Tab-separated table of C-alpha atoms and ligand atoms in Angstrom:
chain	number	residue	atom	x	y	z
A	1	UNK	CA	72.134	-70.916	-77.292
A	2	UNK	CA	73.414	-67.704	-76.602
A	3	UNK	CA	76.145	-65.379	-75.902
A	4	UNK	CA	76.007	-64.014	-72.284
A	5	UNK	CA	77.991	-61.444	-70.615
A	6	UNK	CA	77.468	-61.442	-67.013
A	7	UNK	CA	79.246	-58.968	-64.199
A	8	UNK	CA	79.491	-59.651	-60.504
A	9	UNK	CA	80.253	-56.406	-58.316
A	10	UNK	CA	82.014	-57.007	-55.256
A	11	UNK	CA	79.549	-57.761	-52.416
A	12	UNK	CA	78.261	-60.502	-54.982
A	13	UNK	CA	82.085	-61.888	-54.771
A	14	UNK	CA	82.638	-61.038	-51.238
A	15	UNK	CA	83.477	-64.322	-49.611
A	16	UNK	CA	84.113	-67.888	-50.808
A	17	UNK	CA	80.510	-68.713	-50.324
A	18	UNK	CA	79.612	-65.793	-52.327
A	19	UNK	CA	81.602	-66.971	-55.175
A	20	UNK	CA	80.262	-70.218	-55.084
A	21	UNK	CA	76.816	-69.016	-55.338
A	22	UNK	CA	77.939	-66.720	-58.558
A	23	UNK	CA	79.418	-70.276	-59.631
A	24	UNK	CA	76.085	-72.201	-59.237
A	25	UNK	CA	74.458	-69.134	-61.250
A	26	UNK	CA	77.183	-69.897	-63.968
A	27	UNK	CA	76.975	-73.303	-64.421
A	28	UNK	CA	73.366	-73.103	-64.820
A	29	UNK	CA	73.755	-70.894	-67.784
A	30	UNK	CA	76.486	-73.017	-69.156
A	31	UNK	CA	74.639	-76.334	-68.878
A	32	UNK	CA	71.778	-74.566	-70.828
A	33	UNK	CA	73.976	-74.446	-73.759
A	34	UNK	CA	75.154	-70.930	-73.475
A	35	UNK	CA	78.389	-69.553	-74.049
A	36	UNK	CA	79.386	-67.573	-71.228
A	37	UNK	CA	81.654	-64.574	-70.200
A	38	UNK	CA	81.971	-63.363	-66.494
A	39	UNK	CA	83.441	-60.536	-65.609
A	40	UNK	CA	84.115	-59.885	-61.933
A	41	UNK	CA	85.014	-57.126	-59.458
A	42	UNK	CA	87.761	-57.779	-56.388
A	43	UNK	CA	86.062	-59.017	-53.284
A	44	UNK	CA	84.007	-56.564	-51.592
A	45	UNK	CA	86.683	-53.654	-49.579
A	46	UNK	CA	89.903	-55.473	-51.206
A	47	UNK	CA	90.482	-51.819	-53.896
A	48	UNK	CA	89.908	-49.729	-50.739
A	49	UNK	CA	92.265	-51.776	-48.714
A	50	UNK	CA	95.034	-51.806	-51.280
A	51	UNK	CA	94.405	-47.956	-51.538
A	52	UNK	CA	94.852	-47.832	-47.685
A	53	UNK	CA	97.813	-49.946	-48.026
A	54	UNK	CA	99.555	-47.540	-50.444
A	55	UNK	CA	99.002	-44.509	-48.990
A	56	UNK	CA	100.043	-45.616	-45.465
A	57	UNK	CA	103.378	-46.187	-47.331
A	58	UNK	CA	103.249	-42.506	-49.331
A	59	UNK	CA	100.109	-39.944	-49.660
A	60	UNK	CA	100.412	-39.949	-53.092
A	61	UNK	CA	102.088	-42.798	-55.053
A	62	UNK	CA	102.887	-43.253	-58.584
A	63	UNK	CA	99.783	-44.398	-60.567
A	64	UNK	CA	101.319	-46.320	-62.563
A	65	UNK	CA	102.360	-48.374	-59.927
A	66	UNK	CA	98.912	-48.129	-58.351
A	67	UNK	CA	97.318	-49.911	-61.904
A	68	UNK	CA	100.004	-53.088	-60.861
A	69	UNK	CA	99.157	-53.043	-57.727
A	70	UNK	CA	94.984	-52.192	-58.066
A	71	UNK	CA	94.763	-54.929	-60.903
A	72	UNK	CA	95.537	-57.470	-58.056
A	73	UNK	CA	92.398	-57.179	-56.357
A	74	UNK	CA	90.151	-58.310	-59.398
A	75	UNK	CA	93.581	-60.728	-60.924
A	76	UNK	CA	92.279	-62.727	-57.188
A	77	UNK	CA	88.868	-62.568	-57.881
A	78	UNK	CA	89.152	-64.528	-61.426
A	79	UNK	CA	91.656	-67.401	-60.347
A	80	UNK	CA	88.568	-68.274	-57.730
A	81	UNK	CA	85.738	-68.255	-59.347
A	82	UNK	CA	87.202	-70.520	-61.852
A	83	UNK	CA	88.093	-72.472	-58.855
A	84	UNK	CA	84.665	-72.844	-57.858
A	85	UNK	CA	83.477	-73.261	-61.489
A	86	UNK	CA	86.036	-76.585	-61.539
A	87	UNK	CA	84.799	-77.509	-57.849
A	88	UNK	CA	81.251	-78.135	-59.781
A	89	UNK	CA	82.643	-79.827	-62.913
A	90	UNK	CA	82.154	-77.200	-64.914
A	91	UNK	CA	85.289	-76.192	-67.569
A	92	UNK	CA	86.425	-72.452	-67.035
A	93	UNK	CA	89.582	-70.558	-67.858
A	94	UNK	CA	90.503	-67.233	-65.986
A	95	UNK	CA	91.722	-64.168	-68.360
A	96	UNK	CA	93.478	-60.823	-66.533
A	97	UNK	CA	92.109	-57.418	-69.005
A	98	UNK	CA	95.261	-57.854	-71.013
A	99	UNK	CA	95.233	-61.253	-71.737
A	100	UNK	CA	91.275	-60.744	-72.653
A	101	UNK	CA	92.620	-58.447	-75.487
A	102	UNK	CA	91.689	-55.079	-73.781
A	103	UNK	CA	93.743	-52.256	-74.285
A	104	UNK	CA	93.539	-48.800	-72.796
A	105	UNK	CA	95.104	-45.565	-73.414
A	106	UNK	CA	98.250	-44.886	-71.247
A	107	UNK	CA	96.170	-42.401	-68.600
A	108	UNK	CA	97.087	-44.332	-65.580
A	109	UNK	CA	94.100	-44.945	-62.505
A	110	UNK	CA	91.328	-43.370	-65.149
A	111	UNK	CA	92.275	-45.282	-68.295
A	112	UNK	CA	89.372	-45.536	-71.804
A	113	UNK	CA	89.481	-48.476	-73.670
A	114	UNK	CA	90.069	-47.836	-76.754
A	115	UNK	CA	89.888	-51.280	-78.272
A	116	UNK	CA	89.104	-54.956	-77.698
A	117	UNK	CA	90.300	-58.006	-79.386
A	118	UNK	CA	88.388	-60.658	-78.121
A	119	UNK	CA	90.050	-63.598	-80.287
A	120	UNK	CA	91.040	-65.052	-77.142
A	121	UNK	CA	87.717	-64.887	-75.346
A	122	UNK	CA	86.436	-66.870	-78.169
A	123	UNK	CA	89.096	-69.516	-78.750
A	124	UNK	CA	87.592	-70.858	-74.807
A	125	UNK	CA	83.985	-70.246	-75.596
A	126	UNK	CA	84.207	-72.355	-78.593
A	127	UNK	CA	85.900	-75.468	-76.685
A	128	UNK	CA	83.395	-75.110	-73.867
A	129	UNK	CA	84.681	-73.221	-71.844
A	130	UNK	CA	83.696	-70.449	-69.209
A	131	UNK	CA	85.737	-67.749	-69.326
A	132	UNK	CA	86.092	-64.864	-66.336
A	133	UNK	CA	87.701	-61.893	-67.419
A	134	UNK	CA	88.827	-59.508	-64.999
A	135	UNK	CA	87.136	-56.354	-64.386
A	136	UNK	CA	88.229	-53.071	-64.015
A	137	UNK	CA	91.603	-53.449	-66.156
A	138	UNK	CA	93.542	-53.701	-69.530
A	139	UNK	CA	96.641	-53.015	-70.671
A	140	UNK	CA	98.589	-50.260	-72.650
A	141	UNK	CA	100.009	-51.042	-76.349
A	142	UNK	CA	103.451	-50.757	-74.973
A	143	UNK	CA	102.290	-53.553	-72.164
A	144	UNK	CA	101.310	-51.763	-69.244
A	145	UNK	CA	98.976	-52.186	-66.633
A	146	UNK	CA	95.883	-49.981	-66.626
A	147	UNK	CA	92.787	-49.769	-64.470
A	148	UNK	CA	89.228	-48.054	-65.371
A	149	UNK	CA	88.556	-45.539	-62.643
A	150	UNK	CA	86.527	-46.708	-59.557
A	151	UNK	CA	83.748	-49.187	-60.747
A	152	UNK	CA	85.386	-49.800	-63.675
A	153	UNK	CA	84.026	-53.042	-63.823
A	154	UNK	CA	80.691	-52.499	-65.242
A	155	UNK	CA	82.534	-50.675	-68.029
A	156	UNK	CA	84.580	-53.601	-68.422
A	157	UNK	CA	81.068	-55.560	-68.929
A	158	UNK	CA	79.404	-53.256	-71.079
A	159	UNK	CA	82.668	-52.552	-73.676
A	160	UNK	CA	82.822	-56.696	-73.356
A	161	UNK	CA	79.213	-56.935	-74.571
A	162	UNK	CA	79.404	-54.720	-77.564
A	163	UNK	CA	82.760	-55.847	-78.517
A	164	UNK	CA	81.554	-59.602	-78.249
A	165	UNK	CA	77.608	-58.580	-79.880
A	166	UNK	CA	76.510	-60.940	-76.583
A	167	UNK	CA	72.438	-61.281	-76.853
A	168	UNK	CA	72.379	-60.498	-73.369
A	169	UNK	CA	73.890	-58.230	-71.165
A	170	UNK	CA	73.289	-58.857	-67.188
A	171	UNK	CA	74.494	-56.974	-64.213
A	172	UNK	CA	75.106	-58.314	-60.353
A	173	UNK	CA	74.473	-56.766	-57.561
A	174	UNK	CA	73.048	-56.593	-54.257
A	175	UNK	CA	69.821	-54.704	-55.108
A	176	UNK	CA	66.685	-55.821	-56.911
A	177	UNK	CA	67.304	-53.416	-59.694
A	178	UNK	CA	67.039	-49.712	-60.452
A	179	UNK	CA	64.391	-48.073	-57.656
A	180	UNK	CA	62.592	-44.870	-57.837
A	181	UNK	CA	64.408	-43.837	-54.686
A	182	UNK	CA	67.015	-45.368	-52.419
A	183	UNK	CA	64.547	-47.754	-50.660
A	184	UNK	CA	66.274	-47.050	-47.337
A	185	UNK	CA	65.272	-43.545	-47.516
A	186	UNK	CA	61.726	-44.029	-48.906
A	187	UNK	CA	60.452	-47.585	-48.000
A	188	UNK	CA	57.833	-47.646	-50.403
A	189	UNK	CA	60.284	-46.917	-53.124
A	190	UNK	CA	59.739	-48.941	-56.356
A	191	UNK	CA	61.857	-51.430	-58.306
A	192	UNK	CA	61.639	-49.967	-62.134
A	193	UNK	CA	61.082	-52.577	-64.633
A	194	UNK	CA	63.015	-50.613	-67.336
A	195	UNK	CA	64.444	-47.308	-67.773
A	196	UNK	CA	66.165	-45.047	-70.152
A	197	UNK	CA	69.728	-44.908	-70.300
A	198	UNK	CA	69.585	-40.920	-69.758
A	199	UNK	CA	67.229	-41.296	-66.798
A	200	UNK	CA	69.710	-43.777	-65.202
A	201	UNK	CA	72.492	-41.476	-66.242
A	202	UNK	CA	70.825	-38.619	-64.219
A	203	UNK	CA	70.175	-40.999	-61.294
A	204	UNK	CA	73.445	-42.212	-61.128
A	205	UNK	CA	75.304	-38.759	-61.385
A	206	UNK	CA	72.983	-37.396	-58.847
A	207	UNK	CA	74.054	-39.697	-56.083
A	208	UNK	CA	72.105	-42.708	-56.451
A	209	UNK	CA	74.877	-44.853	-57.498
A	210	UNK	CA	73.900	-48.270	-58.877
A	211	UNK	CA	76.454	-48.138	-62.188
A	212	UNK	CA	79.535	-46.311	-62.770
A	213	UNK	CA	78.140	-43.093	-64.858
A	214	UNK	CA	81.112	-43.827	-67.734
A	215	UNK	CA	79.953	-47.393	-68.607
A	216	UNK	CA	75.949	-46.218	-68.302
A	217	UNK	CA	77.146	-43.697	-71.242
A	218	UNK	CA	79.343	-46.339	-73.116
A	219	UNK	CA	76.232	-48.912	-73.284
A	220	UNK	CA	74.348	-45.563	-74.935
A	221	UNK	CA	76.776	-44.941	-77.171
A	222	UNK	CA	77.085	-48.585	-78.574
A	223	UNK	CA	73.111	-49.429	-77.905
A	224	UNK	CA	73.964	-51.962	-75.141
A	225	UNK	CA	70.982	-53.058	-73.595
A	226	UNK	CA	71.626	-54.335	-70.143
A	227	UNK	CA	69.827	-56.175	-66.951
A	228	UNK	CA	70.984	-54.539	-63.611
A	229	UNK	CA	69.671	-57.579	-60.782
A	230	UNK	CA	70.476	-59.026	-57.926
A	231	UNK	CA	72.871	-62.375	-57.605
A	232	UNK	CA	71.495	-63.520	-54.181
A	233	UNK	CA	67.972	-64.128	-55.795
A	234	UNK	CA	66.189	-65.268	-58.712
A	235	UNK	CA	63.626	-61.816	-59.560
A	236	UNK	CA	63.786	-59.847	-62.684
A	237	UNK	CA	66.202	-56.995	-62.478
A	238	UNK	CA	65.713	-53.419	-64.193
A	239	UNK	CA	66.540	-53.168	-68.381
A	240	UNK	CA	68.674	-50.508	-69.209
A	241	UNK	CA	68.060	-49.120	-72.544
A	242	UNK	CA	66.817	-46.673	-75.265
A	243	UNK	CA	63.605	-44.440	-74.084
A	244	UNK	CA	60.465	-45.642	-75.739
A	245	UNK	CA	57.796	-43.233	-76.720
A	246	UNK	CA	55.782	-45.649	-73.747
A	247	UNK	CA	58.442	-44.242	-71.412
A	248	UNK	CA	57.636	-40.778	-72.098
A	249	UNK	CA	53.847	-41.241	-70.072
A	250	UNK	CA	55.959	-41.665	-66.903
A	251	UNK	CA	56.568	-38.247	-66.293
A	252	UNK	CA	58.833	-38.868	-63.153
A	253	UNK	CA	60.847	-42.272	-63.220
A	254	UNK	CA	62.864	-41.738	-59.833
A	255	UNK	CA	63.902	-39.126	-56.976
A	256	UNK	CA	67.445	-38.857	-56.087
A	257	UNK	CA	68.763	-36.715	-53.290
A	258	UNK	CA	72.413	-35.843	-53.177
A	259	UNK	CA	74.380	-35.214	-49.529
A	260	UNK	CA	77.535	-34.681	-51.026
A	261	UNK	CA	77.487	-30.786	-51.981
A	262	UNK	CA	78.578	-27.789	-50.653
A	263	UNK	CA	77.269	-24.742	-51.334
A	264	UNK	CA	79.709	-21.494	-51.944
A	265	UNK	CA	78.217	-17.619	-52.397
A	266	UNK	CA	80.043	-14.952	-52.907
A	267	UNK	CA	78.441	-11.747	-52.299
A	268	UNK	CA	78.353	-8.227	-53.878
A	269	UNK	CA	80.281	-9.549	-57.017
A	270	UNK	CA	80.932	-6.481	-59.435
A	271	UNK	CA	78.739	-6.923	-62.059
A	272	UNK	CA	80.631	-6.728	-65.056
A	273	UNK	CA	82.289	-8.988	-68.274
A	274	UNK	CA	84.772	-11.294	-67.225
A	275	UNK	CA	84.382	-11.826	-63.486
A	276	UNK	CA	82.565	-15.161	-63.802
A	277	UNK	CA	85.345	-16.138	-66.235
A	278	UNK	CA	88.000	-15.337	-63.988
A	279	UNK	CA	86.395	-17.198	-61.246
A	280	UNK	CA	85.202	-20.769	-62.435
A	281	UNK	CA	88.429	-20.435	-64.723
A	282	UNK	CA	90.786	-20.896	-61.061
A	283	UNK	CA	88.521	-23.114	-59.500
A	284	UNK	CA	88.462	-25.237	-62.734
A	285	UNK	CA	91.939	-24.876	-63.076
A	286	UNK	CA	92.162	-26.712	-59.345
A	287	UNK	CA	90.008	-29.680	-60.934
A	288	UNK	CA	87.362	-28.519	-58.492
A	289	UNK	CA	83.630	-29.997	-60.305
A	290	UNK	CA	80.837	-26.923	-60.214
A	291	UNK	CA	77.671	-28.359	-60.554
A	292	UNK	CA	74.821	-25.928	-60.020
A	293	UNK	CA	75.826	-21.898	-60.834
A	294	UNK	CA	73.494	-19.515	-59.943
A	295	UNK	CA	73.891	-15.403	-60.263
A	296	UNK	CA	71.445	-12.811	-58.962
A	297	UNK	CA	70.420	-9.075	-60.640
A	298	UNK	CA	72.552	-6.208	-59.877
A	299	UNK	CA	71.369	-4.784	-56.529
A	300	UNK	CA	72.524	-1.407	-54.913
A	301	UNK	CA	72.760	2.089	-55.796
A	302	UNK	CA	76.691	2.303	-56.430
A	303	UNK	CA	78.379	0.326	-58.334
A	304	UNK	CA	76.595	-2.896	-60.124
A	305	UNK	CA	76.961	-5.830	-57.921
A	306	UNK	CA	75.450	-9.559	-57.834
A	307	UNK	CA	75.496	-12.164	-55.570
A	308	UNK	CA	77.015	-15.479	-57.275
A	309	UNK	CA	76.317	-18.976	-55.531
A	310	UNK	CA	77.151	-22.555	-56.539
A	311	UNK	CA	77.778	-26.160	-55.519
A	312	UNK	CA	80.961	-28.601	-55.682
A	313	UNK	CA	81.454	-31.608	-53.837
A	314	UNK	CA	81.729	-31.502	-50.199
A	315	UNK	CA	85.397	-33.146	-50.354
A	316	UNK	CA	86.616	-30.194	-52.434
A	317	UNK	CA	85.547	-27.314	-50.037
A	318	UNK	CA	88.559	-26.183	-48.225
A	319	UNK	CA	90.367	-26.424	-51.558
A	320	UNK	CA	87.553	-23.995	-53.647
A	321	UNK	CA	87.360	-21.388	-50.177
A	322	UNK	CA	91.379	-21.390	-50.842
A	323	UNK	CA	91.269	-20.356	-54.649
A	324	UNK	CA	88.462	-17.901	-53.600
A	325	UNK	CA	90.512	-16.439	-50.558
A	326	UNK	CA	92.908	-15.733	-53.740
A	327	UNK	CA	90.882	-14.222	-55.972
A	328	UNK	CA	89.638	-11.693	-53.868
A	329	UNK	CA	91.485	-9.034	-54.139
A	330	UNK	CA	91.839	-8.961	-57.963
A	331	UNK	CA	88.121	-9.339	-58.105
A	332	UNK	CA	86.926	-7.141	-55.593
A	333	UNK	CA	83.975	-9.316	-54.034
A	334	UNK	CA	82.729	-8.755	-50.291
A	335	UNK	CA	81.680	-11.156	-47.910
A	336	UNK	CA	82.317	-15.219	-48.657
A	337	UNK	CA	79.388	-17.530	-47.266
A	338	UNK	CA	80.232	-21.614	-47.312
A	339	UNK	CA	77.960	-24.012	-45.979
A	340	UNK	CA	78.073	-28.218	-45.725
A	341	UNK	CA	74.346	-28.268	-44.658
A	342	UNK	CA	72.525	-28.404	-48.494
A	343	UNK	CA	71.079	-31.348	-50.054
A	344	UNK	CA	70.586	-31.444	-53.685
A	345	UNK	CA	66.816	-33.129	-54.582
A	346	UNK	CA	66.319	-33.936	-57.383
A	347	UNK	CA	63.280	-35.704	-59.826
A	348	UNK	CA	64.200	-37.395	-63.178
A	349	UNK	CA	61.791	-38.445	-66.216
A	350	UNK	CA	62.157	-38.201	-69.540
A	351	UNK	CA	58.328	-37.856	-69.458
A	352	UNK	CA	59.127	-34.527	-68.212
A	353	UNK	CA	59.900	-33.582	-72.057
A	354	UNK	CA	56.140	-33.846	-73.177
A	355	UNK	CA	54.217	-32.799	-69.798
A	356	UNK	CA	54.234	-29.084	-68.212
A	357	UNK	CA	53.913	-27.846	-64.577
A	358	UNK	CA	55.896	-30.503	-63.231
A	359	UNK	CA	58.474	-27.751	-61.655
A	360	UNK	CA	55.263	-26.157	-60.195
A	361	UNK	CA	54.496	-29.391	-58.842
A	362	UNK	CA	57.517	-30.118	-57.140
A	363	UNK	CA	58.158	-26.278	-55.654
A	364	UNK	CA	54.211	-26.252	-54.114
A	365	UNK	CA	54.998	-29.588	-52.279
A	366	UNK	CA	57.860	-28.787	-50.859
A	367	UNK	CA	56.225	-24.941	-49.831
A	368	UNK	CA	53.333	-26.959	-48.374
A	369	UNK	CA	55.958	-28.771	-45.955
A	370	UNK	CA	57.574	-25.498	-45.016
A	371	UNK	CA	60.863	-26.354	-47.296
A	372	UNK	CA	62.628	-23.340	-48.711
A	373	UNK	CA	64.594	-23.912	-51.900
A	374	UNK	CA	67.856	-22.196	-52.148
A	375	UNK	CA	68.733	-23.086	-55.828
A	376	UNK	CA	67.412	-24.496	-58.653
A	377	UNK	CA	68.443	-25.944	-62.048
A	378	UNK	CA	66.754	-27.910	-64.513
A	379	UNK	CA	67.341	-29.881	-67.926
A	380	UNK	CA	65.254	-31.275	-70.198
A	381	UNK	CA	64.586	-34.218	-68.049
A	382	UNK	CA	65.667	-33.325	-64.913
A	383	UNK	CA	64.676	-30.571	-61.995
A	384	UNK	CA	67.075	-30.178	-59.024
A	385	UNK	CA	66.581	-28.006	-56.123
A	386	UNK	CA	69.095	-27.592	-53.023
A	387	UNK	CA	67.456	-27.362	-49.659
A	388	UNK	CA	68.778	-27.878	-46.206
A	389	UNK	CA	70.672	-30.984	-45.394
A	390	UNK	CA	68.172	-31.417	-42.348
A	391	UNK	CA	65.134	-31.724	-44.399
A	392	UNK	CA	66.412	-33.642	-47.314
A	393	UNK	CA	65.115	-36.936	-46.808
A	394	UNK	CA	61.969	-35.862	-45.020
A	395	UNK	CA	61.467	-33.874	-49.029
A	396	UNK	CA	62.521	-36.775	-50.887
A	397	UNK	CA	60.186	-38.725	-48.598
A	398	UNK	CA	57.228	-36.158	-49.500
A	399	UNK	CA	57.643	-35.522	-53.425
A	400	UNK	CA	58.383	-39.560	-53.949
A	401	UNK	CA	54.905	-39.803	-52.267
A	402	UNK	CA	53.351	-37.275	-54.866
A	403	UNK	CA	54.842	-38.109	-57.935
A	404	UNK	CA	55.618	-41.560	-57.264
A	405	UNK	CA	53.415	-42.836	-54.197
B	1	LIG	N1	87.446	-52.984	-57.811
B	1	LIG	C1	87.248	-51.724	-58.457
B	1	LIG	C2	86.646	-50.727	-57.470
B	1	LIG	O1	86.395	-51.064	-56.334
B	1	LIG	C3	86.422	-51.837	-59.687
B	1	LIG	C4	84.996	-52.308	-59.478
B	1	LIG	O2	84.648	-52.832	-58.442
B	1	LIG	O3	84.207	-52.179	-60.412
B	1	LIG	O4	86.441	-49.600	-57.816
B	2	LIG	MG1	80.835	-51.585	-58.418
């Protein structure tokens, strides 16, 4: 017998008939002998939809009262899958995040838990029972209504798991697992049959979004080992967990490729202390994310100058050219180049640690298919280059085959 913790994501809840299927899945579990929590997401476009509703009414309403009205979406969700638990005979009792003992800070729309008190959760599990939790939610001390940030779900899972010390730990979705690439770029992408929980953190914050990055970092932080698989099938999904020194002979676990950047350069920067600061200091200040920063050597025979490029998200574009357009004066830069067409490629492995001329690897396939790199950043496990939007997936395509093929 064992404790299990299992999440459904929304596609897996999507429609009656999906949550009968996540049912059947259940009861099998329970009639093993298991005790077993389920947490669940709303139904597949219901958070968008309430979003939608919201801001028809106002562009930007009160989060507070978008927690009460978010938490509806998953508060639906629970009530019918214990429905469909009782249609099959099988005892279950619904919880909303507060009533499952999980309280948040008061940081409406991106709340952290900062404690669970699962008394509850155990009270059912020890007369029987199923219990569904709702994702995604908890509550303040004073009583109100928080949500987790999109996906908040899976953190609702993972926080669930360590707080309950559940054996087992088990995802939902509607892909087989982790891949080594989005398989509808690169068809002969690999399902991984384990990975590190940095190598899935890279993966995830470089576009290839399986698990919301904050609950990937949670289970790291706690040790949570985890299954991410599929609930329309019966294959083994991917573990999440710890690297093993046997991890480290993969030297590339997956390729990732971003679409979502922009890429800003500012040219003929004066080259002296101070500028930088003043720069990412206002676009910070505008909550606008810089990922990749990248400054040239002085050039010119007058004063020093450099040329200063980096990426944000595409969303955020008009909003960084606008704190530039400010700035320019008071820094005394010439000419501002933008451009939406960059992808951001990227290869991830913590094998990478232990093995050398990977980077040379990667930069002499893409020069043999006439790809010219713009940028490029690396970590310890992790290189990144940005190339042109138009040849991004025909490169991820090309260095999947190579390292990966
Ligand atoms: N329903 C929420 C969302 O769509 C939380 C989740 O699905 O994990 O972001
Ligand atoms: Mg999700």
């Amino acid at each position: 017998m064992a404790l299990i913790v299992q999440k459904y994501g929304g596609t897996s809840v999507g429609s009656p008939d999906r949550i009968k299927n996540v049912a059947r899945r259940v009861a099998q579990y329970h009639s093993r002998g298991d005790q077993v929590v389920v947490v669940v997401s709303a139904m597949s476009g219901v958070t968008d939809n309430l979003i939608k509703l919201a801001k028809e009414i106002m562009p930007l309403p009160n989060e507070r009262e978008m927690d009460v009205l978010l938490a509806t979406g998953e508060q639906t969700t629970i009530a019918l899958t214990a429905i469909a638990l009782h249609s099959l005979g099988v005892p279950a009792a619904s919880l909303t995040g507060a009533q499952a003992g999980i309280v948040t800070d008061g940081v409406h729309t991106k709340a952290k838990i900062q404690n669970i008190t699962p008394k509850k959760i155990h009270d059912l599990l020890n007369q029987g029972q199923v219990v569904i939790v709702a994702g995604f939610q908890g509550q303040t001390i004073e009583g109100q209504v928080t949500t987790l940030g999109r996906g908040g779900s899976d953190l609702t899972a993972i926080a669930l798991a360590a707080a309950l010390k559940a054996q087992l730990c088990q995802i939902y979705t509607d892909v087989d697992g982790v891949y080594t690439a989005d398989p509808r770029i690169v068809p002969g992408a690999k399902k991984l049959d384990e990975i590190s929980y940095d190598e899935m953190l890279e993966l995830a914050s470089l576009g290839a979004k399986v698990m919301q990055s904050r609950s990937v970092e949670f289970a790291k932080k706690f040790g949570v080992i985890f299954e991410v698989r599929s609930s329309l099938n019966d294959n083994p999904g991917t573990i999440v967990k710890e690297e093993t020194r046997n991890m480290e002979e993969v030297v590339v676990r997956g390729v990732s490729l971003d679409k979502n950047q922009a890429k800003v350069t500012l040219v003929a920067v004066p080259d002296k202390p101070g500028i930088a600061a003043r720069i990412f200091k206002a676009i910070g200040d505008s909550n606008i994310n810089v990922d990749m920063i990248v400054q040239n050597i002085s050039h010119g025979s007058g004063a020093p100058a450099t040329d200063l490029s980096f990426t944000i998200d595409k969303p955020e574009l008009l909003k960084a050219q606008k704190v530039i357009d400010s700035l320019k004066k008071e820094v005394g830069f010439g000419q501002v180049i933008a451009t939406e067409n960059i992808a951001k490629l990227s290869i991830v492995g913590v094998g990478m640690k232990s093995h050398s001329g990977v980077a040379g690897k990667m930069f002499d396939i893409l020069a043999r298919e006439g790809i010219n790199i713009h940028m490029i950043s690396t970590s310890e496990i992790k290189i990144s280059v940005v190339i042109d939007l138009a040849k991004g997936e025909q490169a991820m395509k090309t260095v999947h085959q190579a390292f990966l093929g």
